[in-house]
Tab-separated table of C-alpha atoms and ligand atoms in Angstrom:
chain	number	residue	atom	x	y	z
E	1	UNK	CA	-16.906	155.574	107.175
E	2	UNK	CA	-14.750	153.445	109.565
E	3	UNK	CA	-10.950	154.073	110.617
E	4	UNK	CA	-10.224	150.276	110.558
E	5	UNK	CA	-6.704	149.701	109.321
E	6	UNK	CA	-6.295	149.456	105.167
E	7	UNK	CA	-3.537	147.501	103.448
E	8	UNK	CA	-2.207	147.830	100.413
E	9	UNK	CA	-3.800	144.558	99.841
E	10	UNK	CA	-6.290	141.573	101.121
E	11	UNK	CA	-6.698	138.202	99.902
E	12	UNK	CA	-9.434	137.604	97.733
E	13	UNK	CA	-11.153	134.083	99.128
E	14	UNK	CA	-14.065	132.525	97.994
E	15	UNK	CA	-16.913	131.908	100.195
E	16	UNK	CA	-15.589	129.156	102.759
E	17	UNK	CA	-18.637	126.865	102.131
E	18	UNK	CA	-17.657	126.695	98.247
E	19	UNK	CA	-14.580	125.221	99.560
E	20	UNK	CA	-15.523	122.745	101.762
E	21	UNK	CA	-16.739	119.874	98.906
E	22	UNK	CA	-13.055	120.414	97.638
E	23	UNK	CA	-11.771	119.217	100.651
E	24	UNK	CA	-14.444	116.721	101.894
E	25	UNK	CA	-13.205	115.231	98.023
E	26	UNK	CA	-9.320	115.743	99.017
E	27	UNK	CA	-10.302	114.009	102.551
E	28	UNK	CA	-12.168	110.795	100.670
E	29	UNK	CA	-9.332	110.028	98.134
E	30	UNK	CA	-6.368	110.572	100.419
E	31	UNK	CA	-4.304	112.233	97.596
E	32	UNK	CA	-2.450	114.914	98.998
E	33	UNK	CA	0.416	116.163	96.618
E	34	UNK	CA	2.286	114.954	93.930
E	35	UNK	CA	0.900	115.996	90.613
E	36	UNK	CA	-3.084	114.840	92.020
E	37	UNK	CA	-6.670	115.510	90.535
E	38	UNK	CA	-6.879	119.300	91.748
E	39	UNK	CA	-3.270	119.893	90.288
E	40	UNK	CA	-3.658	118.268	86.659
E	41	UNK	CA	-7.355	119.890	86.604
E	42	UNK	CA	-6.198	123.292	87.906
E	43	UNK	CA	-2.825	123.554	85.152
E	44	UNK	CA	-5.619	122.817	82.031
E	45	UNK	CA	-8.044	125.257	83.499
E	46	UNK	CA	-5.837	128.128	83.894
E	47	UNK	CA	-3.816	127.354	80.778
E	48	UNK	CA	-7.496	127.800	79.044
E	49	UNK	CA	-8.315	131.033	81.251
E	50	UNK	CA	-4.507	132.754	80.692
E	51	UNK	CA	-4.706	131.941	76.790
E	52	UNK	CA	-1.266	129.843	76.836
E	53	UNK	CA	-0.639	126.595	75.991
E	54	UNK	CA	1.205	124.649	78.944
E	55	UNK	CA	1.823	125.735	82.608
E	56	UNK	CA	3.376	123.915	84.860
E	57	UNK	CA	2.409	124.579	88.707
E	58	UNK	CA	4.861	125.464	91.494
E	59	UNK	CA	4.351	125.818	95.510
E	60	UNK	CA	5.230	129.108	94.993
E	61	UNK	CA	6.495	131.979	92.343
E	62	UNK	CA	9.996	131.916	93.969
E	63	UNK	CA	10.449	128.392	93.235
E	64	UNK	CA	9.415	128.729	89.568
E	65	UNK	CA	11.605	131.335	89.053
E	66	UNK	CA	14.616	128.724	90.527
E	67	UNK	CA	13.501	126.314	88.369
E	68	UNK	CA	12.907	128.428	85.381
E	69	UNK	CA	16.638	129.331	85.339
E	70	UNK	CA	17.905	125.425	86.203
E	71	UNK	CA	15.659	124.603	82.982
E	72	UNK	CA	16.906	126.618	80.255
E	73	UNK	CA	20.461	126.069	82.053
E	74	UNK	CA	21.191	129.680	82.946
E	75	UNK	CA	24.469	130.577	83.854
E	76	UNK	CA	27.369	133.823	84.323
E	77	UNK	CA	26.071	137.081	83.983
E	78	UNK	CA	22.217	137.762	83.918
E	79	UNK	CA	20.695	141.340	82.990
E	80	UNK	CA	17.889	142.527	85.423
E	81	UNK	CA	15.948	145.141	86.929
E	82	UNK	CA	16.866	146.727	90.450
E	83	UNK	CA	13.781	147.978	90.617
E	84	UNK	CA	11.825	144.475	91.649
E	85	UNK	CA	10.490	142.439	94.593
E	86	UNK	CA	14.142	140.899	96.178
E	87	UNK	CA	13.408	137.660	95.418
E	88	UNK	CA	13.937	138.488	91.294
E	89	UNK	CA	17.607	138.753	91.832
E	90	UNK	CA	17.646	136.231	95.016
E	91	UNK	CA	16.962	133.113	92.377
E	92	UNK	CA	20.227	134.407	90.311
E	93	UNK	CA	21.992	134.263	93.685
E	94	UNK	CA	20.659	130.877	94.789
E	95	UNK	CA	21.189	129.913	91.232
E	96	UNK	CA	25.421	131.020	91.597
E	97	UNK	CA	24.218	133.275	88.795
E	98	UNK	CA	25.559	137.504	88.935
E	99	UNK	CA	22.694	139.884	88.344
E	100	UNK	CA	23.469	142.759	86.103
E	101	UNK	CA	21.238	145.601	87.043
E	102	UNK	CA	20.246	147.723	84.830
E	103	UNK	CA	18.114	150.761	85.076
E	104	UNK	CA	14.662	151.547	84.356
E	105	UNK	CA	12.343	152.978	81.473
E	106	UNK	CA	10.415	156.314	83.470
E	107	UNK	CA	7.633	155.961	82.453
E	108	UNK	CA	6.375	152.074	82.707
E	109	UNK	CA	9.174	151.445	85.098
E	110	UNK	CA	10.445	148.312	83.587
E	111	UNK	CA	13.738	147.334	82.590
E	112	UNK	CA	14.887	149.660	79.750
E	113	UNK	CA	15.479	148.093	76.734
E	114	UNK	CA	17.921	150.716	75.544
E	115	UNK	CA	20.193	149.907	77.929
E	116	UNK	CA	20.672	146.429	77.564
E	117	UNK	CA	23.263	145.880	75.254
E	118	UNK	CA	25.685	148.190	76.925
E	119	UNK	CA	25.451	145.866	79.949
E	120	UNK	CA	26.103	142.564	77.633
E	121	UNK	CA	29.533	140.840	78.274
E	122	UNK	CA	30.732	137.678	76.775
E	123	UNK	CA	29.351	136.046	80.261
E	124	UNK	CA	25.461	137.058	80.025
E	125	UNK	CA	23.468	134.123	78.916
E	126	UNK	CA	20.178	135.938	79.625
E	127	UNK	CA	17.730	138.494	80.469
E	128	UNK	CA	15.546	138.635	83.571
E	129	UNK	CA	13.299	141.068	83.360
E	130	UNK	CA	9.753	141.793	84.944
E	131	UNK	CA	6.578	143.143	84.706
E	132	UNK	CA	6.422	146.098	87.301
E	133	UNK	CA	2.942	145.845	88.786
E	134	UNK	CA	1.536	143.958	85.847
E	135	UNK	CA	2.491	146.534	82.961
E	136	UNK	CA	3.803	145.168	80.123
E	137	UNK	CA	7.598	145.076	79.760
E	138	UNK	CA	8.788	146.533	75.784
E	139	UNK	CA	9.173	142.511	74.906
E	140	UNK	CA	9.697	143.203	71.057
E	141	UNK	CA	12.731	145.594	71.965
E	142	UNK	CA	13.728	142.803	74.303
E	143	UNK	CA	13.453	140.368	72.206
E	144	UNK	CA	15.506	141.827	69.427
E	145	UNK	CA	18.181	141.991	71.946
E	146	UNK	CA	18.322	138.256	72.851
E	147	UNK	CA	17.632	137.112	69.295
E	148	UNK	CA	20.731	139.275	68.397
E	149	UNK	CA	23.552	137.886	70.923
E	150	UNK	CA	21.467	134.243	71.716
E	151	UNK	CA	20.550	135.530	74.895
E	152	UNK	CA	17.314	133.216	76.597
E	153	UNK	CA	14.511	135.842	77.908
E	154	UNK	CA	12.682	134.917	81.520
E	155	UNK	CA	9.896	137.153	82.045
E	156	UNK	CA	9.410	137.737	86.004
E	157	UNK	CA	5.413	138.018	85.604
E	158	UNK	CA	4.377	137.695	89.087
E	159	UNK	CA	2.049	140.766	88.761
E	160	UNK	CA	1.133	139.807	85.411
E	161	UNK	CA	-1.536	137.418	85.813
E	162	UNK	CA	-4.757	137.273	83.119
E	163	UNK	CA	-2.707	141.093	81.370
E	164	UNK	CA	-2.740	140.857	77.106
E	165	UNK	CA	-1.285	143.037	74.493
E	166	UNK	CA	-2.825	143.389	71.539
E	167	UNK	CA	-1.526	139.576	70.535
E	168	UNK	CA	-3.088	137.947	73.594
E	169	UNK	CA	-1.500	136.949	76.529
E	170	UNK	CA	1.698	138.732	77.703
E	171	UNK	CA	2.993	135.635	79.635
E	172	UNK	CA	3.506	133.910	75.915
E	173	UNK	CA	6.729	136.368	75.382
E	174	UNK	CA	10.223	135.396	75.934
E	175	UNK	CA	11.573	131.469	76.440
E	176	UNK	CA	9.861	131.119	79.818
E	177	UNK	CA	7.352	133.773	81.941
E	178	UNK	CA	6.663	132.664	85.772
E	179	UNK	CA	3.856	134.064	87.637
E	180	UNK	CA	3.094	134.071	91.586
E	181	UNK	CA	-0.013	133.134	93.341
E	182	UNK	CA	1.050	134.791	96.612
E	183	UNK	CA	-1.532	135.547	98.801
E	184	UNK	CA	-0.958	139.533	97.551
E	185	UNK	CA	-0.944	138.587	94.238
E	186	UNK	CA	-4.349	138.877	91.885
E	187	UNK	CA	-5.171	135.296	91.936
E	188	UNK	CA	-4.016	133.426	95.353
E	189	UNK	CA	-3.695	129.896	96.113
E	190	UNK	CA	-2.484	131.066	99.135
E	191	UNK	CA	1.062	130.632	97.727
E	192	UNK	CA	1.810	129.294	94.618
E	193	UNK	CA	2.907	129.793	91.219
E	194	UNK	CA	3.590	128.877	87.539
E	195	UNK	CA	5.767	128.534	84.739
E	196	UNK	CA	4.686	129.174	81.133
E	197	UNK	CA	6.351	127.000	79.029
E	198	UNK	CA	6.118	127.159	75.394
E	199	UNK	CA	5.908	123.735	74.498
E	200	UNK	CA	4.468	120.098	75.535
E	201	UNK	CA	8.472	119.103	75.906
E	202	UNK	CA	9.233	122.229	77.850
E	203	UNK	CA	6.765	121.665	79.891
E	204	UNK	CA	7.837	117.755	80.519
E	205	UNK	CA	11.218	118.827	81.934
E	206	UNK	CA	9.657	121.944	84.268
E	207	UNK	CA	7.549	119.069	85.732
E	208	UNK	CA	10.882	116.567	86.282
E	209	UNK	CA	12.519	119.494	87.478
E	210	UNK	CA	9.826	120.171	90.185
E	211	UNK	CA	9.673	116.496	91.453
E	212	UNK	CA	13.597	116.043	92.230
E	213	UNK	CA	13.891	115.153	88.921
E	214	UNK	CA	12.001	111.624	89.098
E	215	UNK	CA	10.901	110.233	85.581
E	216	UNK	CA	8.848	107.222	86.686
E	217	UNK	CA	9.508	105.355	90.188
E	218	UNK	CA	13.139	104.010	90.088
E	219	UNK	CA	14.701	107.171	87.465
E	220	UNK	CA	16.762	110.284	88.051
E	221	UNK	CA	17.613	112.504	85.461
E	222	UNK	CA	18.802	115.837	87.016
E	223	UNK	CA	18.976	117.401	90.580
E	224	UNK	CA	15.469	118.882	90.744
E	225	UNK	CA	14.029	120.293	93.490
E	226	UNK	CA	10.266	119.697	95.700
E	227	UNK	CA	8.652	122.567	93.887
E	228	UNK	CA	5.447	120.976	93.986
E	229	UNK	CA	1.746	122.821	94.542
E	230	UNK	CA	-0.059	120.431	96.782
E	231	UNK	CA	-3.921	119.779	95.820
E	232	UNK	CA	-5.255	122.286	98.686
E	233	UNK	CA	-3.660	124.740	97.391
E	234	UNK	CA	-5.122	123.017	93.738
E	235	UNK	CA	-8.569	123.472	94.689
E	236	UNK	CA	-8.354	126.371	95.901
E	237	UNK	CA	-7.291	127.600	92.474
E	238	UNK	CA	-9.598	126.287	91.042
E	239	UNK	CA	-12.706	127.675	93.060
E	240	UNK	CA	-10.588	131.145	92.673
E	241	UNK	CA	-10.908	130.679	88.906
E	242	UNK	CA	-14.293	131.083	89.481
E	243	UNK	CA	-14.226	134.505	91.013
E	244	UNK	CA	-11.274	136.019	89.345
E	245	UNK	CA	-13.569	137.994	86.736
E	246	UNK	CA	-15.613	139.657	89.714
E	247	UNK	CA	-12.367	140.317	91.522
E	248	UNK	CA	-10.951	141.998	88.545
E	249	UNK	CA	-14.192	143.623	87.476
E	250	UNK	CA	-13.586	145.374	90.982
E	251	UNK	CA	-10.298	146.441	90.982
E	252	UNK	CA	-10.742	147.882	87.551
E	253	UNK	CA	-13.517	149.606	89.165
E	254	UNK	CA	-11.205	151.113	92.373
E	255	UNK	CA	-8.596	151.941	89.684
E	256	UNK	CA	-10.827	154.149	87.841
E	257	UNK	CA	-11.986	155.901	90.872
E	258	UNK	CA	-8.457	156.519	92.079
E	259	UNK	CA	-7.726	157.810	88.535
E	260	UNK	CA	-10.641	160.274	88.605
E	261	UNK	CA	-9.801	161.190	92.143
E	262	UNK	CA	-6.292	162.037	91.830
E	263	UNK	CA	-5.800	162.546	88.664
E	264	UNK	CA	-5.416	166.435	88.733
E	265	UNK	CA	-3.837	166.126	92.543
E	266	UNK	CA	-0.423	168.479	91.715
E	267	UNK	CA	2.376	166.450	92.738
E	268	UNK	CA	0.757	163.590	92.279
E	269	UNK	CA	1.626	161.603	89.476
E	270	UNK	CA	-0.326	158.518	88.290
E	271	UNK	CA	1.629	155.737	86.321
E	272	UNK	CA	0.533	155.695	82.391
E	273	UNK	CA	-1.046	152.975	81.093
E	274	UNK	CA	1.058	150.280	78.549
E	275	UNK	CA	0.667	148.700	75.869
E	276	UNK	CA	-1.882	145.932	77.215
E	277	UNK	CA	-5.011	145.957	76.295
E	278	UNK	CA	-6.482	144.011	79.550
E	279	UNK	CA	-5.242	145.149	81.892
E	280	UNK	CA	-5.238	143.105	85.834
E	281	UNK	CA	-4.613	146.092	88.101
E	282	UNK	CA	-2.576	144.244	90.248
E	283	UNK	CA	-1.217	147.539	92.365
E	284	UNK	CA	-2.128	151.343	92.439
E	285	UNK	CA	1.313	153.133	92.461
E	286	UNK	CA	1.668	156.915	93.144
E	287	UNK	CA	4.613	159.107	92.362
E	288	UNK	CA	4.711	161.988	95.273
E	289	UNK	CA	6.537	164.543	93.098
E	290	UNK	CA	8.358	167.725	94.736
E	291	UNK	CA	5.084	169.855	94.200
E	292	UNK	CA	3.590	167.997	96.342
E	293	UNK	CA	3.255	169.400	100.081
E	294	UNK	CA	4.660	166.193	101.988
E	295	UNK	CA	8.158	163.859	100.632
E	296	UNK	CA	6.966	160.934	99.828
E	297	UNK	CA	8.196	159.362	103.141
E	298	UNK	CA	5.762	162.490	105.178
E	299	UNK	CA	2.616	161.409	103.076
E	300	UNK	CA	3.564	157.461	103.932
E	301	UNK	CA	3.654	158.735	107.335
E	302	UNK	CA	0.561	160.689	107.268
E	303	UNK	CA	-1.672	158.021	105.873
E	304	UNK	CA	-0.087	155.131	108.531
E	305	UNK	CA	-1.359	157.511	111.034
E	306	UNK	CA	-4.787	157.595	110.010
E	307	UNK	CA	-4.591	153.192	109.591
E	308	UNK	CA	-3.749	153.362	105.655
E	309	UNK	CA	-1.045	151.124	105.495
E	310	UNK	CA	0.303	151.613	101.675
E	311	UNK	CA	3.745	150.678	100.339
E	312	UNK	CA	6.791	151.583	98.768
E	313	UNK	CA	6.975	148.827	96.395
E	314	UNK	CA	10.091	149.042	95.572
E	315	UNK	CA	12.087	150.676	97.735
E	316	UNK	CA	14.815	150.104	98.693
E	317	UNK	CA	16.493	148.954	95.424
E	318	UNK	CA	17.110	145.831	95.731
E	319	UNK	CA	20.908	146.383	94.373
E	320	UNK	CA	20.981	148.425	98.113
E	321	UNK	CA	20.253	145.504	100.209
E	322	UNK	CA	24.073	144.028	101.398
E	323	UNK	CA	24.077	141.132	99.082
E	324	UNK	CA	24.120	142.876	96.451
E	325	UNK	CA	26.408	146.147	97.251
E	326	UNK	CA	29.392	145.087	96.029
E	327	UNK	CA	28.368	144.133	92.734
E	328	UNK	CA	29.633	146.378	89.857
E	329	UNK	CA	25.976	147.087	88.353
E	330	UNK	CA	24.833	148.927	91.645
E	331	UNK	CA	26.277	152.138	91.474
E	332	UNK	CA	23.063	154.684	91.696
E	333	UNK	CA	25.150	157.255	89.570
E	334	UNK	CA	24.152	154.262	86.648
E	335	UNK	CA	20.588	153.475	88.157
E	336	UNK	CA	19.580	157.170	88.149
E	337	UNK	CA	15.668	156.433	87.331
E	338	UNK	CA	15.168	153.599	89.676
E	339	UNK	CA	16.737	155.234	92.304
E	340	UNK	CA	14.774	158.205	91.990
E	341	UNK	CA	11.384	156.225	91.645
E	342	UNK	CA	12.225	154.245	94.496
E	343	UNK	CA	12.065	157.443	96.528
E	344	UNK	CA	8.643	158.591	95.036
E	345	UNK	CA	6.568	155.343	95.351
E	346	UNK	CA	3.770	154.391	97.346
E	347	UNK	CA	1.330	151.680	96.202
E	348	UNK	CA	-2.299	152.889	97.565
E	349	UNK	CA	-4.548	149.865	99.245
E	350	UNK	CA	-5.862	147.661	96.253
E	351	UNK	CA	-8.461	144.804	96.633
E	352	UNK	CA	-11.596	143.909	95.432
E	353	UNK	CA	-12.938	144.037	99.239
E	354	UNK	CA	-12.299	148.107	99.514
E	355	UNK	CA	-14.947	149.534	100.042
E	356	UNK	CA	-15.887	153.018	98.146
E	357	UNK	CA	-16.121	154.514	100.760
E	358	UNK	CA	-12.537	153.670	102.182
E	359	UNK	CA	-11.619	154.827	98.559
E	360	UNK	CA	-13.153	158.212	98.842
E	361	UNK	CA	-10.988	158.578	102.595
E	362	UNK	CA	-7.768	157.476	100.929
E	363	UNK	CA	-8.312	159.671	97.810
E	364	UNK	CA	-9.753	162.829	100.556
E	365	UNK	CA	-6.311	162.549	102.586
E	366	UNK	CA	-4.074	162.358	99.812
E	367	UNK	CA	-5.843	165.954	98.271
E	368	UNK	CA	-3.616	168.717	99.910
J	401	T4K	N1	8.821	138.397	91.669
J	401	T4K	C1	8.117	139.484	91.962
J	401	T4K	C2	8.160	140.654	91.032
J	401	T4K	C3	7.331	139.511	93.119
J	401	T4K	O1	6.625	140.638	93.425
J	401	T4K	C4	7.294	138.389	93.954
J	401	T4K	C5	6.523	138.417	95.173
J	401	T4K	C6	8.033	137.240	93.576
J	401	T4K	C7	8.803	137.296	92.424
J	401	T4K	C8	8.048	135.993	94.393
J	401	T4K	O2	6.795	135.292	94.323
J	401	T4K	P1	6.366	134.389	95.604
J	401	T4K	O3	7.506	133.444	95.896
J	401	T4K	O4	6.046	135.294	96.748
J	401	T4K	O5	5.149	133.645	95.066
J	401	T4K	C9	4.739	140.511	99.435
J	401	T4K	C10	4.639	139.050	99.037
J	401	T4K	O6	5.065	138.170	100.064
J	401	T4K	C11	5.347	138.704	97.785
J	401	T4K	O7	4.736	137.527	97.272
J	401	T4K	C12	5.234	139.793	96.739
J	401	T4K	N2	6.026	139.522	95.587
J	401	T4K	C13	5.641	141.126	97.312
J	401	T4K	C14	5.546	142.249	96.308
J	401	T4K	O8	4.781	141.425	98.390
J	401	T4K	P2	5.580	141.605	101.643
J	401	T4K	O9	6.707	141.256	102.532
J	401	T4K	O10	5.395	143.020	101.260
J	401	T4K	O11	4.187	141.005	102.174
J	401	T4K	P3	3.392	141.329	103.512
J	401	T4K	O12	3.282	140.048	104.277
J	401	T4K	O13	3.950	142.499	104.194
J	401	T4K	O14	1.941	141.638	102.927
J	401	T4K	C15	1.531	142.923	102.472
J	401	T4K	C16	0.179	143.234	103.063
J	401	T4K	O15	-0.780	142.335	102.547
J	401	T4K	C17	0.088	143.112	104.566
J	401	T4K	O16	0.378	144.341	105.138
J	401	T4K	C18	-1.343	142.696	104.835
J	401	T4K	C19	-1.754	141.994	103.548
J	401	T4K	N3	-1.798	140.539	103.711
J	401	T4K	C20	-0.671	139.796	103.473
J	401	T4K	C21	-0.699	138.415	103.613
J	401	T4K	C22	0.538	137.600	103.367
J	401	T4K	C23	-2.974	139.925	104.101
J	401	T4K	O17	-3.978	140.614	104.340
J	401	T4K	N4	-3.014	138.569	104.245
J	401	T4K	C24	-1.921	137.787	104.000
J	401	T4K	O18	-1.999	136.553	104.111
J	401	T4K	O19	5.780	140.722	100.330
């Protein structure tokens, strides 16, 4: 057993020498960027591997979720979680768009769709919501929302990647799902991202949108933006493809072994699973309840000491960072669950590369 610092993630890579004919092939054709080889070959194979019909690559998930927004031309009031990575509600910002928070279901931690409508004014044009560590948001309750007042549905699946229901793929809900590639996310091209788009059309306009909004060599049609993966980052997908089954054989592996460990911990509580039926493990979340000896912020303190470096994904709200404070949606009297998760959370170190028996110290320290 070592005492080498754990984080609540590591990059999965690929052996470097499977990489190297990729580039020794990028370094012989000269083609760097714009819409290459590596790109066009990487959006058919992981539109084949996801189960979805056209993707659209971006440089990074933050980007897609910009352009996602500028596509479907969203504008006014947009309902979303607080309970999110920051950059969910930055792209509304950056977009001149006002976030709406509204607060969360308790038990999959996801936007709750029973609180949606109250939050609709003649203003909201859509919904943003997102898949909290890759569990399935309730998209048929969301959906019957936005069919009922026209509202367009973005699905914020940056922790989603390869997750189905019991229809298939969970990125085919809503008008438009984006996922991330970050280098914390399941599959990494280092950074990177996508767009799901529904159709071949769809798809043409994300990919105008993404090159300043060139058609052809002389033609402008709208005021895109350079959200363009370049073809390093292309074939590095694409070896990644390759490994992603291991990589999630693994962490399916570390997430039944945290189950079993902690399970019965008192004051420990361990998220429920959803409704998919493959699931990615993207993050292991615990709640640190009040029968547990330590506050949650003690036990994040405890482990750090001994080199465990987990996380409180999400905490703060992001509706308490100063951007967003004097918004009307913030008050925590109407975010009551998020606010109260947000103080219980730590997401436990989750990668393919732990080792079991870095498991069975994390799982020994958290046992009172
Ligand atoms: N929507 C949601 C719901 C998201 O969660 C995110 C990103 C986005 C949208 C935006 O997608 P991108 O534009 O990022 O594609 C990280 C990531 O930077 C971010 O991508 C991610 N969500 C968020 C949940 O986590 P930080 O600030 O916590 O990352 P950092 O650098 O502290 O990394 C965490 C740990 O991972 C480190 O302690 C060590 C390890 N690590 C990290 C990196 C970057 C490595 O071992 N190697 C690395 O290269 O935000």
């Amino acid at each position: 057993m070592s005492n080498k610092p754990l984080y609540v993630t590591q990059p999965h890579l690929p052996p470097l020498e499977e990489f190297i004919p990729y580039l020794e092939h990028i370094w012989a054709n000269k083609r760097l960027t714009n819409s290459g080889p590596f790109h066009q070959q990487l959006e058919q194979a992981l539109a084949e591997y996801l189960g979805v019909e056209h993707l659209a690559l971006f440089a990074n998930g933050t980007l897609a979720l910009l352009t996602a927004l500028q596509a479907l031309r969203i504008s006014g009031e947009v309902i979303t979680t607080p309970y999110s990575f920051v950059a969910t509600a930055h792209t509304l910002l950056w977009n001149e768009i006002q976030p709406v928070f509204v607060d969360i279901d308790p038990h999959s931690l996801n936007l709750d769709p029973k609180r949606i409508e109250a939050a609709i004014t003649p203003r909201t044009t859509a919904i943003l919501p997102v898949h909290v560590y890759g569990n399935p948001c309730d998209v048929e309750a969301i959906q019957t929302i936005a069919d009922n007042y026209n509202l367009k549905v973005i699905y914020d699946a940056a922790h989603a990647f390869g997750v189905q229901d019991q229809g298939g793929s969970i990125l085919r809900h809503g008008d438009l799902s984006v996922l991330s590639f970050h280098a914390t996310k399941v599959f990494n091209t280092c950074e990177g991202g996508a767009i799901i788009c529904p159709d071949a059309k769809s798809k043409q306009h994300i990919d105008h949108l993404k090159n300043f909004g060139f058609v052809g060599e002389t033609t402008v049609v709208a005021s895109g933006i350079n959200g363009k993966m370049n073809e390093i980052q292309s074939a590095l997908g694409l070896l990644q493809l390759k490994h992603v089954d291991q990589a999630l054989a693994r962490r399916h592996a570390i997430d039944g072994q945290y189950r079993e460990g902690l399970g019965t911990t008192p004051g420990i509580r361990l998220l429920p699973r959803g409704s998919q039926v493959v699931d990615n493990h993207a993050y292991f979340p615990i709640l640190v309840d009040d029968a547990y000896p330590l506050s949650r912020d003690q036990l994040y303190d405890k482990l750090k000491a001994e080199e465990i470096h987990g996380r409180r994904y999400f905490y703060p709200l992001i509706t308490e960072f100063p951007m967003y404070r004097g918004l009307p949606s913030v008050q925590a009297t109407d975010l009551t669950v998020a606010t109260e998760i947000s103080k219980r959370v730590i997401c436990l170190p989750m990668y393919p590369a732990l080792s079991d028996d870095d498991l069975s110290r994390i799982i020994q320290l958290l046992i009172p």
